[in-house]
C-alpha angles and dihedrals in degrees: 000000000000121000094252091048091053091048091048091052092050091046091052091051090051090050091049090052092051091046091050092055092049091045090054089055093046092048091053088066097036096053090071093053104031118050098178110107093203089066091053094044101042115010104041098051092047095047092047093048093048093044093051093045093046094049094048096045093045091049101048112346093256137088121210089263093049090050091050091050095044096247134132133192116228140176113257090241093048096249126123118291114260125222092244092053092053093047093046090050095051094044094047093045093051096045123019098021091071091059090045089056093050091050097046119006091175091066088067090065098054118122093013093295094296094115119039123177093269090051091051090050093052097036094242134130133201115225132189115238 
């Protein structure tokens, strides 16, 4: 794996850990109001992860994990990230990108790991600081 790909993987794991802690806090309050376990198992973790990621990327182009690993997410043209780019990127990464990896793992190593399939789809690029 390329250096940027390794950093991206570590950054994602850091973001999942942060999201898990926040999810645990949110679920503490939701358990009293929502009795459906599917909501707690599927919906809450996804909504919390996406909300945290969206807010952080929209604010400064970095999540906590990206900041720790010295990475930043940028628009391909160098302008500020748009809301639709961030949402497209998250949705593609968490759905179709898994199948892309299973079909062609080598595509995840193109361009030194700076542009993965979900980045190409959303016209974003990850840069090292």
